[in-house]
Short mmCIF file of C-alpha atoms and ligand atoms in Angstrom, two decimals:
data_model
loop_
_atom_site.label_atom_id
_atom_site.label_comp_id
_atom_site.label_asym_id
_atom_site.label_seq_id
_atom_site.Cartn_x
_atom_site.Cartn_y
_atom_site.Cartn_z
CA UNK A 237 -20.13 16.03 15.36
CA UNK A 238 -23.47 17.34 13.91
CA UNK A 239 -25.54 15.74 11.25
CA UNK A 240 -25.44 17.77 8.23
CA UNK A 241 -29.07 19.64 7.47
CA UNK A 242 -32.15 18.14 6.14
CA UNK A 243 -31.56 17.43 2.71
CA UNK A 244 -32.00 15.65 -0.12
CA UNK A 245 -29.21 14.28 -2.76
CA UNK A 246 -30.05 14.09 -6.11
CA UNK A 247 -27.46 11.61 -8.21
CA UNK A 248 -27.12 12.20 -11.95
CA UNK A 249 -26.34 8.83 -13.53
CA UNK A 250 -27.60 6.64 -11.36
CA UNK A 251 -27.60 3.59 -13.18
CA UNK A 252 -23.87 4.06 -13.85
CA UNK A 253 -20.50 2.44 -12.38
CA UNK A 254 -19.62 5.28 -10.20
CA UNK A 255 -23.19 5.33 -8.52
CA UNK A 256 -23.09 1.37 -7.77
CA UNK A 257 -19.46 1.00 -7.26
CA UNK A 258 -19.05 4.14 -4.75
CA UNK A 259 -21.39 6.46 -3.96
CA UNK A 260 -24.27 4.47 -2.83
CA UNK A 261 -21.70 2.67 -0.70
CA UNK A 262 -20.25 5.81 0.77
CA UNK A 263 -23.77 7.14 1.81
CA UNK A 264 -24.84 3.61 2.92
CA UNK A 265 -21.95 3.86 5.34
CA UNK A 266 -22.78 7.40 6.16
CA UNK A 267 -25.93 5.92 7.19
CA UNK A 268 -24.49 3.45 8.79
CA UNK A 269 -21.97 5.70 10.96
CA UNK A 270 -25.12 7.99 12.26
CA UNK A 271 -23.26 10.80 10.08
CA UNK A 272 -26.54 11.53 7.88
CA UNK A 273 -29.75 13.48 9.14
CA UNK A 274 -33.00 11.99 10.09
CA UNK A 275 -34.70 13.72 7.21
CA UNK A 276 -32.60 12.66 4.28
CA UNK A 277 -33.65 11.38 0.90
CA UNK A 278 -31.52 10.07 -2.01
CA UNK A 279 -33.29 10.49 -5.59
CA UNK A 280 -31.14 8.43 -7.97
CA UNK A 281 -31.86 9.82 -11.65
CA UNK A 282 -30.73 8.21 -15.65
CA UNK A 283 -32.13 7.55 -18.71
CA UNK A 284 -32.62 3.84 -18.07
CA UNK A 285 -36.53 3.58 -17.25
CA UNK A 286 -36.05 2.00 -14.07
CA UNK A 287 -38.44 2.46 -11.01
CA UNK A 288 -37.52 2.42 -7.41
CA UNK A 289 -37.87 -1.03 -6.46
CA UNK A 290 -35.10 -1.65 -9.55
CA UNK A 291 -33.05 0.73 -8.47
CA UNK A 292 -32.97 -0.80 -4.79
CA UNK A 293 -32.48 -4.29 -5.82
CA UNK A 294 -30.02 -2.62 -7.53
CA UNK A 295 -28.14 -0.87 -4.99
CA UNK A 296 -28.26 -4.02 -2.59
CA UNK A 297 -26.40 -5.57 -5.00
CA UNK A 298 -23.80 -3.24 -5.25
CA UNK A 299 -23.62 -2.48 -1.25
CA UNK A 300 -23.16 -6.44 -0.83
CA UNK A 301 -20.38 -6.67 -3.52
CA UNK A 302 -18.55 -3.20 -2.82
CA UNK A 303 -18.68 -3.09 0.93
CA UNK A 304 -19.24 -6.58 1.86
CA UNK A 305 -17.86 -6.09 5.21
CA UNK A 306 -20.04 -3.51 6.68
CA UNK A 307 -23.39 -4.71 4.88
CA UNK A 308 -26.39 -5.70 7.31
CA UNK A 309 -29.92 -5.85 7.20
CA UNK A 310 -30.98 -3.65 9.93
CA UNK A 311 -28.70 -0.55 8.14
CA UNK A 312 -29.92 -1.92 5.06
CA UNK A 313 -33.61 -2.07 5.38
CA UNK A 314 -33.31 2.16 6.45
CA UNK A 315 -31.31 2.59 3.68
CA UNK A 316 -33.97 1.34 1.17
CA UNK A 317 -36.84 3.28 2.22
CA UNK A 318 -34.57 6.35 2.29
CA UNK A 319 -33.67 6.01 -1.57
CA UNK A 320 -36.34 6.74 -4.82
CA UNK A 321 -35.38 6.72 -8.60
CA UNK A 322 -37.12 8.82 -11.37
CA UNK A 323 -35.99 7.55 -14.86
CA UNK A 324 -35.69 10.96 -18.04
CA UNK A 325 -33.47 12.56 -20.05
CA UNK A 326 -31.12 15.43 -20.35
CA UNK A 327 -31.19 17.00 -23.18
CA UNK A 328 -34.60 18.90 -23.88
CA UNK A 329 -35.72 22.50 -21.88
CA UNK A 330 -37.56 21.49 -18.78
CA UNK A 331 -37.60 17.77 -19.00
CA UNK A 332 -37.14 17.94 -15.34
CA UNK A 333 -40.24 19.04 -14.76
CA UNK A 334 -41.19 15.11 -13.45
CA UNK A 335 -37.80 15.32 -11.48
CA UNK A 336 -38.96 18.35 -9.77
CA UNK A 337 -42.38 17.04 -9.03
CA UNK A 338 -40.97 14.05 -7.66
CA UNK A 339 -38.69 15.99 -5.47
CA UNK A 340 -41.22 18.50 -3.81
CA UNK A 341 -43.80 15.13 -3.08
CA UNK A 342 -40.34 13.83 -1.39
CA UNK A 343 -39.94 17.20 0.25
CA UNK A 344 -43.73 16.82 1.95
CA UNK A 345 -42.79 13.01 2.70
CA UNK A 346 -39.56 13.32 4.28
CA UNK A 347 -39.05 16.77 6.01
CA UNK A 348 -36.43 17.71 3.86
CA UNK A 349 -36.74 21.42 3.47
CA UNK A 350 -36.37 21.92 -0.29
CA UNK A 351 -32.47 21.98 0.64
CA UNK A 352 -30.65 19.53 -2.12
CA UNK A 353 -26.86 18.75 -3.03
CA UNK A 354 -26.96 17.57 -6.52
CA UNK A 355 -24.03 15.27 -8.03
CA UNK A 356 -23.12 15.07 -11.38
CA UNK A 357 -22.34 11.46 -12.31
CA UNK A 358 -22.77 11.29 -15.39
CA UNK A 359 -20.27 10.99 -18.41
CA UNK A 360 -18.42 15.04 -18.93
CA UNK A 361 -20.38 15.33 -22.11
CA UNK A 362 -24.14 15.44 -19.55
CA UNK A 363 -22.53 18.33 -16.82
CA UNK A 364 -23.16 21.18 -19.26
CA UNK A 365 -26.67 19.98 -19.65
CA UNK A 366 -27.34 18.89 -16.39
CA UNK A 367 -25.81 22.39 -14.91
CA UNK A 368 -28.57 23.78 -17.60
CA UNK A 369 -31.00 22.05 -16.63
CA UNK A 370 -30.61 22.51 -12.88
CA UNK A 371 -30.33 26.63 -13.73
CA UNK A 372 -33.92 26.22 -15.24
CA UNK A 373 -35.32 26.20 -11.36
CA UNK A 374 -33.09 28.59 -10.02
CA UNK A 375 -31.39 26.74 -7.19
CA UNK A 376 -31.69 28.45 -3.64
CA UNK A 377 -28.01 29.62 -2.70
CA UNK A 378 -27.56 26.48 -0.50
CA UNK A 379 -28.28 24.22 -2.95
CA UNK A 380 -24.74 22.58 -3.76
CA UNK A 381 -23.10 20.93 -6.87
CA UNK A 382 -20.53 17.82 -6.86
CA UNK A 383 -19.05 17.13 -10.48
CA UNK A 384 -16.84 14.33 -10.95
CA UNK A 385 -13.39 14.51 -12.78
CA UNK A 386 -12.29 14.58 -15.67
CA UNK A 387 -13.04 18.21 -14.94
CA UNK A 388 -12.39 19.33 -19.16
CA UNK A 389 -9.89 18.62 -21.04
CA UNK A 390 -7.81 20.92 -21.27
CA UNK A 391 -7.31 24.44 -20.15
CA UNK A 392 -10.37 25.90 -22.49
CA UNK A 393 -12.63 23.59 -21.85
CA UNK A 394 -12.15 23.58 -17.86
CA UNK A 395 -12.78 27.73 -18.33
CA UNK A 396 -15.40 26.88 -20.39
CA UNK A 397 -17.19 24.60 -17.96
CA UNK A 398 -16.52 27.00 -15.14
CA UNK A 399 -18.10 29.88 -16.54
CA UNK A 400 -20.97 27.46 -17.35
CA UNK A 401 -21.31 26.85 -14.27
CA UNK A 402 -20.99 29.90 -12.48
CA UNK A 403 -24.05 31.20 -14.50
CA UNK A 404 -26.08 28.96 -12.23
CA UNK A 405 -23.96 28.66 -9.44
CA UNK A 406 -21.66 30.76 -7.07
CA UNK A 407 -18.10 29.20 -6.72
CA UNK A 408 -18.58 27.99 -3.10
CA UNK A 409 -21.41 26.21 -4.28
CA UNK A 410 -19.60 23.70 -6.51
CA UNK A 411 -17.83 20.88 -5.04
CA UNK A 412 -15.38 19.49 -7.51
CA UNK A 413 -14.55 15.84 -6.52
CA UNK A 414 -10.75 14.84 -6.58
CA UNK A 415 -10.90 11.64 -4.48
CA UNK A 416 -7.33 11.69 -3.90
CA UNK A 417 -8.01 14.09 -1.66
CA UNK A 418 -11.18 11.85 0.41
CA UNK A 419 -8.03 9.73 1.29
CA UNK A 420 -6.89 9.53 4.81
CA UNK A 421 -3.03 9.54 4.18
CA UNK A 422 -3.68 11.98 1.87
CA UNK A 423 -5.20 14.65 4.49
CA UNK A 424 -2.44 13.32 6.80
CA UNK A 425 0.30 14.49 4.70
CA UNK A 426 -1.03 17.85 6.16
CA UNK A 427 -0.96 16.75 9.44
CA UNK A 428 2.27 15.14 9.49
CA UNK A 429 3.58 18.51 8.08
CA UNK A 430 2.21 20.79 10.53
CA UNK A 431 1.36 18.89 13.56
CA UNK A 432 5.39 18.05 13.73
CA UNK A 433 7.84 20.35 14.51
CA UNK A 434 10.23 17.74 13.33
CA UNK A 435 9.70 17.38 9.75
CA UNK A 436 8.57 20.78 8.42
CA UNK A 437 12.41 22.25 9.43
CA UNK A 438 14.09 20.03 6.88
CA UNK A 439 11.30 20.04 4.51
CA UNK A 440 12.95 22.32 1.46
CA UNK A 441 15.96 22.37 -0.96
CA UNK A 442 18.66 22.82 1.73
CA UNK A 443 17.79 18.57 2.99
CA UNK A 444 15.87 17.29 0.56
CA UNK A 445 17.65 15.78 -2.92
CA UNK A 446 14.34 14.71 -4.75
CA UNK A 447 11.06 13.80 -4.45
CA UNK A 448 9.27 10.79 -6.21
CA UNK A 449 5.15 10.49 -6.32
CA UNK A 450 4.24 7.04 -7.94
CA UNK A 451 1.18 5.90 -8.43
CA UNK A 452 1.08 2.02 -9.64
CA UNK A 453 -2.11 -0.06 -10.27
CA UNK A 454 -2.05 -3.76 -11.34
CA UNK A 455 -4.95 -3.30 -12.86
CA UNK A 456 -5.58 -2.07 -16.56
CA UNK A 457 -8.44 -0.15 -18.13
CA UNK A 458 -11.35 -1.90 -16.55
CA UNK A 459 -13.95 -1.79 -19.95
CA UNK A 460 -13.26 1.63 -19.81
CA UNK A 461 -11.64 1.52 -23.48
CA UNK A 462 -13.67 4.60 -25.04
CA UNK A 463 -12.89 6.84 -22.02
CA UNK A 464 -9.26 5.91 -21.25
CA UNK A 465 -8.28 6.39 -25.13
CA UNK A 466 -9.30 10.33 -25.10
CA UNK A 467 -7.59 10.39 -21.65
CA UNK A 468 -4.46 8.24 -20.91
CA UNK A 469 -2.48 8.19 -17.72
CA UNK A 470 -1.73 12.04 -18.02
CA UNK A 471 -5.37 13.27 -17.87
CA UNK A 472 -6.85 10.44 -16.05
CA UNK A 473 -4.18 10.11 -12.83
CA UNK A 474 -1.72 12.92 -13.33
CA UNK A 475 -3.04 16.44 -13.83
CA UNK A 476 -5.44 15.87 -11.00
CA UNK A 477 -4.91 12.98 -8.11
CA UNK A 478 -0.96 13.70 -8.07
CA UNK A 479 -0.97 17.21 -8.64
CA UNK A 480 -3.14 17.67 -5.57
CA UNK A 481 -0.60 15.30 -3.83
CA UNK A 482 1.88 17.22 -5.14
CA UNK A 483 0.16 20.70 -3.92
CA UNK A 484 0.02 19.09 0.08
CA UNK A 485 3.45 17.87 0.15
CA UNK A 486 4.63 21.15 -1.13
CA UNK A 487 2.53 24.19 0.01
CA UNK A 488 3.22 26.53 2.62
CA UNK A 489 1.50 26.67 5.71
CA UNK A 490 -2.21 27.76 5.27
CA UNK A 491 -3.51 30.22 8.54
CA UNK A 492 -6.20 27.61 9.04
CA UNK A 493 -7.60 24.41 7.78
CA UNK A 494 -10.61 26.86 5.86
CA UNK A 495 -11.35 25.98 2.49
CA UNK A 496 -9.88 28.80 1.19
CA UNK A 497 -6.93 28.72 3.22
CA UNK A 498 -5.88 25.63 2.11
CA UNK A 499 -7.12 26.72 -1.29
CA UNK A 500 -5.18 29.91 -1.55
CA UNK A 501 -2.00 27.57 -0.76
CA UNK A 502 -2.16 24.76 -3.16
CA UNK A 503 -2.83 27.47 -5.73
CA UNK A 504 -0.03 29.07 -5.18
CA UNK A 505 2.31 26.41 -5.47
CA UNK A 506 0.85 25.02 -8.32
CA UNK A 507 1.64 28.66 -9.37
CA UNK A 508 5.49 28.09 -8.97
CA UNK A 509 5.18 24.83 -10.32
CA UNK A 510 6.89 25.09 -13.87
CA UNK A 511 4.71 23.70 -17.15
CA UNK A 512 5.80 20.59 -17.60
CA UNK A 513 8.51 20.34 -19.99
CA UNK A 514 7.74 17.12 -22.73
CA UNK A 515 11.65 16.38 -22.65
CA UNK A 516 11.76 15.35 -19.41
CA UNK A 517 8.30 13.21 -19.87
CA UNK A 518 8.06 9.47 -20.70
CA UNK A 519 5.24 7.52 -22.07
CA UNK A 520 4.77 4.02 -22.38
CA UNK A 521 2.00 1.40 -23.19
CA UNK A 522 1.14 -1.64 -22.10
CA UNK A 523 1.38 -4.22 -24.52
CA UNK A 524 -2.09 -5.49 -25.34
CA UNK A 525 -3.81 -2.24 -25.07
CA UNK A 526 -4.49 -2.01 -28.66
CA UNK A 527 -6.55 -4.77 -27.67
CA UNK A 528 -8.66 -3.94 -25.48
CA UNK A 529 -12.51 -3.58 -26.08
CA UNK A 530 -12.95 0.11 -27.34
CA UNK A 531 -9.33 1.07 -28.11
CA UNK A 532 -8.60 1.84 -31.81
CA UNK A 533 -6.13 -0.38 -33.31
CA UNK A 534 -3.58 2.35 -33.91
CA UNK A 535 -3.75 3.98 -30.28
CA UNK A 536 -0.74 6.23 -28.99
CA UNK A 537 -2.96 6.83 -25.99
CA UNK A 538 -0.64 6.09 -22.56
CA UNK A 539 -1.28 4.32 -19.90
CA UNK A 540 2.21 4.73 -18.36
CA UNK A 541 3.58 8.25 -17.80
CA UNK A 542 6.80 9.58 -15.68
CA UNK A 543 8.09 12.93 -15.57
CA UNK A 544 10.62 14.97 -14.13
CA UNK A 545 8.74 18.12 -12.49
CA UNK A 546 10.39 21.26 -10.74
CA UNK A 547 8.78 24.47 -8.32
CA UNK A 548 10.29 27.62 -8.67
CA UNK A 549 10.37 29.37 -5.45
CA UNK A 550 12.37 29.87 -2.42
CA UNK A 551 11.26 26.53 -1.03
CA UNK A 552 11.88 24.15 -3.51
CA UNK A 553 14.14 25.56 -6.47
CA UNK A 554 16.05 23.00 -7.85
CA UNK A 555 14.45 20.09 -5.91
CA UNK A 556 13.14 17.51 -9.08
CA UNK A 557 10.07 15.89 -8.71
CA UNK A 558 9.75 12.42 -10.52
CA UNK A 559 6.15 11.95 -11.13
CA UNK A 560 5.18 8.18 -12.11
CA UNK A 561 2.26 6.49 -12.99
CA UNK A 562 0.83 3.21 -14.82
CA UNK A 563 -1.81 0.35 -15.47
CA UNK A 564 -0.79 -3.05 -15.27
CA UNK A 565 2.07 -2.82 -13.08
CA UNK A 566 3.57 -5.89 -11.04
CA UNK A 567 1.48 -4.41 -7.63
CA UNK A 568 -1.07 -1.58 -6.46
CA UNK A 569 1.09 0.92 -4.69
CA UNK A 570 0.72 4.91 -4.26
CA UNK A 571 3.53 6.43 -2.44
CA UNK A 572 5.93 9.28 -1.98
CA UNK A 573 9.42 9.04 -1.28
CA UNK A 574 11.35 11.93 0.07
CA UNK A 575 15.28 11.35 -0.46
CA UNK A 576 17.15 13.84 1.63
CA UNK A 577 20.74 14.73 0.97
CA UNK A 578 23.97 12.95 1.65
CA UNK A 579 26.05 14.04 4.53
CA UNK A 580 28.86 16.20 3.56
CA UNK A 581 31.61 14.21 4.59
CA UNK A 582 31.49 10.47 4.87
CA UNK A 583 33.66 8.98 7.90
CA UNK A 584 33.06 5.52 7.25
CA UNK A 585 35.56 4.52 4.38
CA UNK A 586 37.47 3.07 6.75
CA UNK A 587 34.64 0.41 7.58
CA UNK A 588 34.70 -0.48 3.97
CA UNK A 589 31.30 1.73 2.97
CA UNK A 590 32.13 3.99 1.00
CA UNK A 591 28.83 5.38 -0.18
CA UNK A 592 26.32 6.18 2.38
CA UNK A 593 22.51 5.12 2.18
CA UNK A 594 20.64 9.06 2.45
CA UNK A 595 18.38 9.06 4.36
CA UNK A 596 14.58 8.41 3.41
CA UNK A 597 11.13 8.98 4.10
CA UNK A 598 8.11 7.05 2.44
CA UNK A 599 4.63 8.15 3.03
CA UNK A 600 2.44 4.93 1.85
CA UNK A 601 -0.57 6.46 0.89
CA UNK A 602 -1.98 3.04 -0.22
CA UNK A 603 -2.01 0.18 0.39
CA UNK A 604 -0.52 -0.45 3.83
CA UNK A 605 -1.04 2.90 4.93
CA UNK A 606 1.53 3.96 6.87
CA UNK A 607 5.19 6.64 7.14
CA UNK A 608 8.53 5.04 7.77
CA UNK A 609 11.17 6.65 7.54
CA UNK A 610 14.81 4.92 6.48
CA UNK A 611 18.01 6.58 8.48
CA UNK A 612 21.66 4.33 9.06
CA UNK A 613 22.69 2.80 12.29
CA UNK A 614 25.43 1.60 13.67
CA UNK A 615 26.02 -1.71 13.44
CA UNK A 616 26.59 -3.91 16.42
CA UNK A 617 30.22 -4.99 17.03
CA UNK A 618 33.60 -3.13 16.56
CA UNK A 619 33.97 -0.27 14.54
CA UNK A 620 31.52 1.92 13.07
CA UNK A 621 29.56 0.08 10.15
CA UNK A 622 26.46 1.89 9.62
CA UNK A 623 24.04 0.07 8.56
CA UNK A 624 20.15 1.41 7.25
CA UNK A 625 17.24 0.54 9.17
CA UNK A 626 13.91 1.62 9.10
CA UNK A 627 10.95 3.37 11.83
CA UNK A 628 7.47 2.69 11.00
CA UNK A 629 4.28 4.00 11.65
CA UNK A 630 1.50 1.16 10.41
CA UNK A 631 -2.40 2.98 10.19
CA UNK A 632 -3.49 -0.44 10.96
CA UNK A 633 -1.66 -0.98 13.96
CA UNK A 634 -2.16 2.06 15.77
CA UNK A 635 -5.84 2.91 14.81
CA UNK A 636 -6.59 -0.79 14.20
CA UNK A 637 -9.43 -0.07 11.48
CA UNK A 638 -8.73 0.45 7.74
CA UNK A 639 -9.49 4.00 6.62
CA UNK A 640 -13.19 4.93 5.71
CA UNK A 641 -13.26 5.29 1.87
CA UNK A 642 -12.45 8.52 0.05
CA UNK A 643 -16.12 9.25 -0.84
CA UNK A 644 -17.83 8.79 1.93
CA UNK A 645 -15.44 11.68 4.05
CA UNK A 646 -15.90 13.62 0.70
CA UNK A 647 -19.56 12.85 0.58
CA UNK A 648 -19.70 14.09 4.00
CA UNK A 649 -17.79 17.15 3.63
CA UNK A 650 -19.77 18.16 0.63
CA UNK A 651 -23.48 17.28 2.35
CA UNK A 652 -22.01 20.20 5.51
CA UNK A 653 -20.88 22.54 2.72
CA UNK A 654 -17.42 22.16 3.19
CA UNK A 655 -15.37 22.68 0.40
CA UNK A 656 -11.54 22.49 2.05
CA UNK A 657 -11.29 18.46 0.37
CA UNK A 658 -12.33 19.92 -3.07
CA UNK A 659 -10.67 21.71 -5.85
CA UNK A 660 -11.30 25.27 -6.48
CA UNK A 661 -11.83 26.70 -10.14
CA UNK A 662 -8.53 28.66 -9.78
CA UNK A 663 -6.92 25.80 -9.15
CA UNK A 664 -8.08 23.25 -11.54
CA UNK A 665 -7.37 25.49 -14.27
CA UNK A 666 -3.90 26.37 -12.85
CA UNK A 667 -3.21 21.98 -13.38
CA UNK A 668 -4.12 21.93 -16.57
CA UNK A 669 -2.17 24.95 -17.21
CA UNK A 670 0.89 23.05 -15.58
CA UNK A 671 0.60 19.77 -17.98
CA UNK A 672 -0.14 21.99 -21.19
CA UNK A 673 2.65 21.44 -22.98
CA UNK A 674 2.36 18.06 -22.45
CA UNK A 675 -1.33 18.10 -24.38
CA UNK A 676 -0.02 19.31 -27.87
CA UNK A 677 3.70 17.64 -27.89
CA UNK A 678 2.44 13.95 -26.90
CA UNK A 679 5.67 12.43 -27.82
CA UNK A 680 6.35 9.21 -28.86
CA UNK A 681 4.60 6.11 -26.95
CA UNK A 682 7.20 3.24 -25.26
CA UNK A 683 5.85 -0.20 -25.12
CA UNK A 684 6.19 -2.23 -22.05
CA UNK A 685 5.33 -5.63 -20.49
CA UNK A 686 1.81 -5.93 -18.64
CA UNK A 687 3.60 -6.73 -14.99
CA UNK A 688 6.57 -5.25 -15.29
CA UNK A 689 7.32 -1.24 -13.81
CA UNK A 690 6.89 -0.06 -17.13
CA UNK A 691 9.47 1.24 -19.81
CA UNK A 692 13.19 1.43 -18.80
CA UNK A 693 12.89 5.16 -20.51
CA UNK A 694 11.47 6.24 -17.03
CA UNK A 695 14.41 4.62 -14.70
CA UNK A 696 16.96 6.51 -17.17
CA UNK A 697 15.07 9.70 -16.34
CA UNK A 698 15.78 9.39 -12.50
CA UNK A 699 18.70 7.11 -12.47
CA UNK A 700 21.26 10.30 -12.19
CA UNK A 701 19.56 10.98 -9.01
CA UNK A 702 20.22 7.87 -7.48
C1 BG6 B 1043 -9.57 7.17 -11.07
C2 BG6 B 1043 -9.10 6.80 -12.44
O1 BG6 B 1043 -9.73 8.55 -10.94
O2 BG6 B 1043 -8.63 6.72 -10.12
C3 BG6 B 1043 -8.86 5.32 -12.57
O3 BG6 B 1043 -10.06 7.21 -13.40
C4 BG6 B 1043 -7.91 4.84 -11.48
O4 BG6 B 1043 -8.32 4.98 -13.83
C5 BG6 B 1043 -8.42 5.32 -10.11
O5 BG6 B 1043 -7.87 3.43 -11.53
C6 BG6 B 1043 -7.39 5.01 -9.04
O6 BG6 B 1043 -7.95 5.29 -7.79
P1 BG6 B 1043 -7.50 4.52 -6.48
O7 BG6 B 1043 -8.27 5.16 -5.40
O8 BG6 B 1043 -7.83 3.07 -6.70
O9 BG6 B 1043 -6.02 4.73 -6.39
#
């Protein structure tokens, strides 16, 4: 593999969560990995009037709490002298002038070529400034953009903030971050789709009865109260990290792992996919939401969500997908479960089973990582009992290392220019197209218990399937 250019990265909101919590880890490890070039600079900038010796004690902090296990001083001390902070605002025509002083002295200092890959950090309300701002210098056309999600919210303002950006920027110069898609298992749904002969011939309506996509967290809203109010579980999990699952598990074969071959795919089943209808939706919240630091007393926001979710075309008509998703449930699990159909006939009534197990195949995306799939065997002994069993494929066991982190393969991707991982303006818009109907009809809210699997609503909504 080669090094990505000389470069440097420029983080917007660098005294935030997301900074400390995952991207200064991802590039530490980056580092760390021999994966970044020799002439590479990180220029961390915020409001808060830090300098750089704050903003490295700073980020040692954070790399020894959020990647304990690969922290050491020799990575460490290269690290430091590689990252510089400039502390200003956002909001006032050319108040980047300091920011672009600071970067051309790092350009003379460090060999990095005027080349940069800025990343928006920052809260949604800073990316129309800080897309303005950036626009003021007229970026070279290598000069790439990440933005973090929530990408808008809702259809308008997603077109809105494309056409925003695309006033500055050319579309394969943004790199909007879903980090679903940084996930190992997640690219390996791809692989375990097309690498197999075996799968992809029963993959469609004729063998498969229904597909569920559940993503559980035992965690709740983190001191995120103000952010997760405006966005519940629908805008915040569902219209991007499991439609994107959604689009890999279901899309047809792309003619090549290019980004806009897979692209052009996921579109178009996202395309087929039908706009979610709000009478097959459920919505529940936790109980003690309301009181939670930041969230108004009277709250409908949800932070439990399950719908029932169909693609029409030739593939997949008729095939219901139960989407499910929730804070505070009993355990941290994100998986898909593939139930194909019955057999036609069942020949073992006379060994007292009269209803077959089907046949089932679980892709654990996290934690666990791992594919098994669930099939019946015969029983030892007389007769013909079937009984299920399971095969399993453990990522830990066979690669015997846990899977880098999401960012720092999307970090990666984005520092080469390689925009395959990342979500394409057509596409984005086409999600929030899909859960539309959802946005204006919000439905009633259930309540639930913090620790249990949420409101018994959702099980009625898939129970006829199983
Ligand atoms: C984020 C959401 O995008 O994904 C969080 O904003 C959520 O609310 C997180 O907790 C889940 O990510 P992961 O990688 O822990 O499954």
């Amino acid at each position: 593999m080669t090094a990505p250019k000389p470069q440097i990265a420029v983080i917007f909101g660098a005294s935030g969560d997301l900074t400390h919590r995952k991207i200064l880890p991802a590039f530490y490890n980056l580092l760390r990995h021999g994966s970044l070039p020799e002439q590479f600079a990180i220029l961390g900038y915020a409001r808060s009037g830090w300098d750089d010796a704050r903003f490295r004690e700073r980020a040692r902090q954070s790399l020894e709490e959020f990647t304990p296990s690969t922290f050491d001083q020799e990575t460490w001390k290269r690290f430091e002298d590689m990252i510089f902070y400039q502390s200003g605002p956002f909001d006032e025509a050319d108040c980047f002038t300091p920011l672009w002083e600071r970067l051309d002295a790092l350009d003379r200092e460090r060999g990095t070529e005027s080349r940069r890959l800025y990343y928006a950090a920052t809260p949604p309300s800073a990316f129309p400034l800080i897309v303005e701002r950036v626009g003021e210098c007229a970026p070279r056309p290598d000069t790439r953009l990440v933005i973090e999600k929530p990408f808008g919210r809702d259809l308008e303002s997603a077109r809105r903030l494309n056409d925003q950006m695309h006033e500055v920027f050319d579309e394969r110069q943004i790199f909007r971050i879903d980090h679903y898609l940084g996930k190992e298992t997640v690219q390996n749904i791809l692989v375990f789709r097309f690498g197999n002969a075996l799968f992809e011939r029963v993959w469609n309506r004729d063998a498969i009865d229904h597909v569920q996509i559940t993503v559980a967290e035992k965690g709740g809203i983190e001191g995120r109260g103000a952010y997760y109010t405006e966005a519940g579980a629908l805008r915040d999990i569902v219209q991007n990290h499991v439609l994107q699952v959604l689009a890999f598990l279901t899309m047809e074969p792309p003619r090549s792992f290019s980004a806009d071959a897979v692209r052009d795919e996921t579109l178009k089943v996202l395309r087929s996919m039908r706009p979610m209808d709000p009478a097959a939706v459920v919505r529940g919240q936790y109980e003690g939401f309301l009181d939670e630091e930041g969230v108004p007393k009277d709250s409908l926001t949800e932070t439990y969500f399950a719908a029932r979710a169909e693609i029409d075309n030739w593939r997949w008509s008729g095939v219901p997908f139960f989407l499910r998703t929730g804070k505070r449930l009993p355990r941290r699990v994100t998986e898909i479960t593939i139930r194909l159909r019955s057999v036609p006939v069942s020949l073992f009534e006379s060994a007292g089973v009269e209803h077959l197990t089907s046949d089932h195949l679980t892709i654990r995306i996290q934690p666990n990582e791992g594919i098994s799939l669930a099939f019946n065997a015969k029983r030892p002994g007389p007769g013909f009992e079937p009984e299920p069993v399971r095969m399993d494929f453990d990522y830990d066991e066979t690669f015997g290392a846990d899977p880098a982190d999401a960012y720092e393969r999307l970090l990666l991707d984005a520092l080469e220019g390689d925009g395959t991982l990342f979500t394409r303006e057509d596409g984005v818009e086409r999600a929030w197209e899909v859960v539309e109907p959802l946005l204006a009809d919000r439905g009633s809210v259930c309540s639930y218990a913090s620790g249990s699997w949420g409101p018994k609503e959702a099980d009625d909504l898939i129970a006829p399937r199983t």
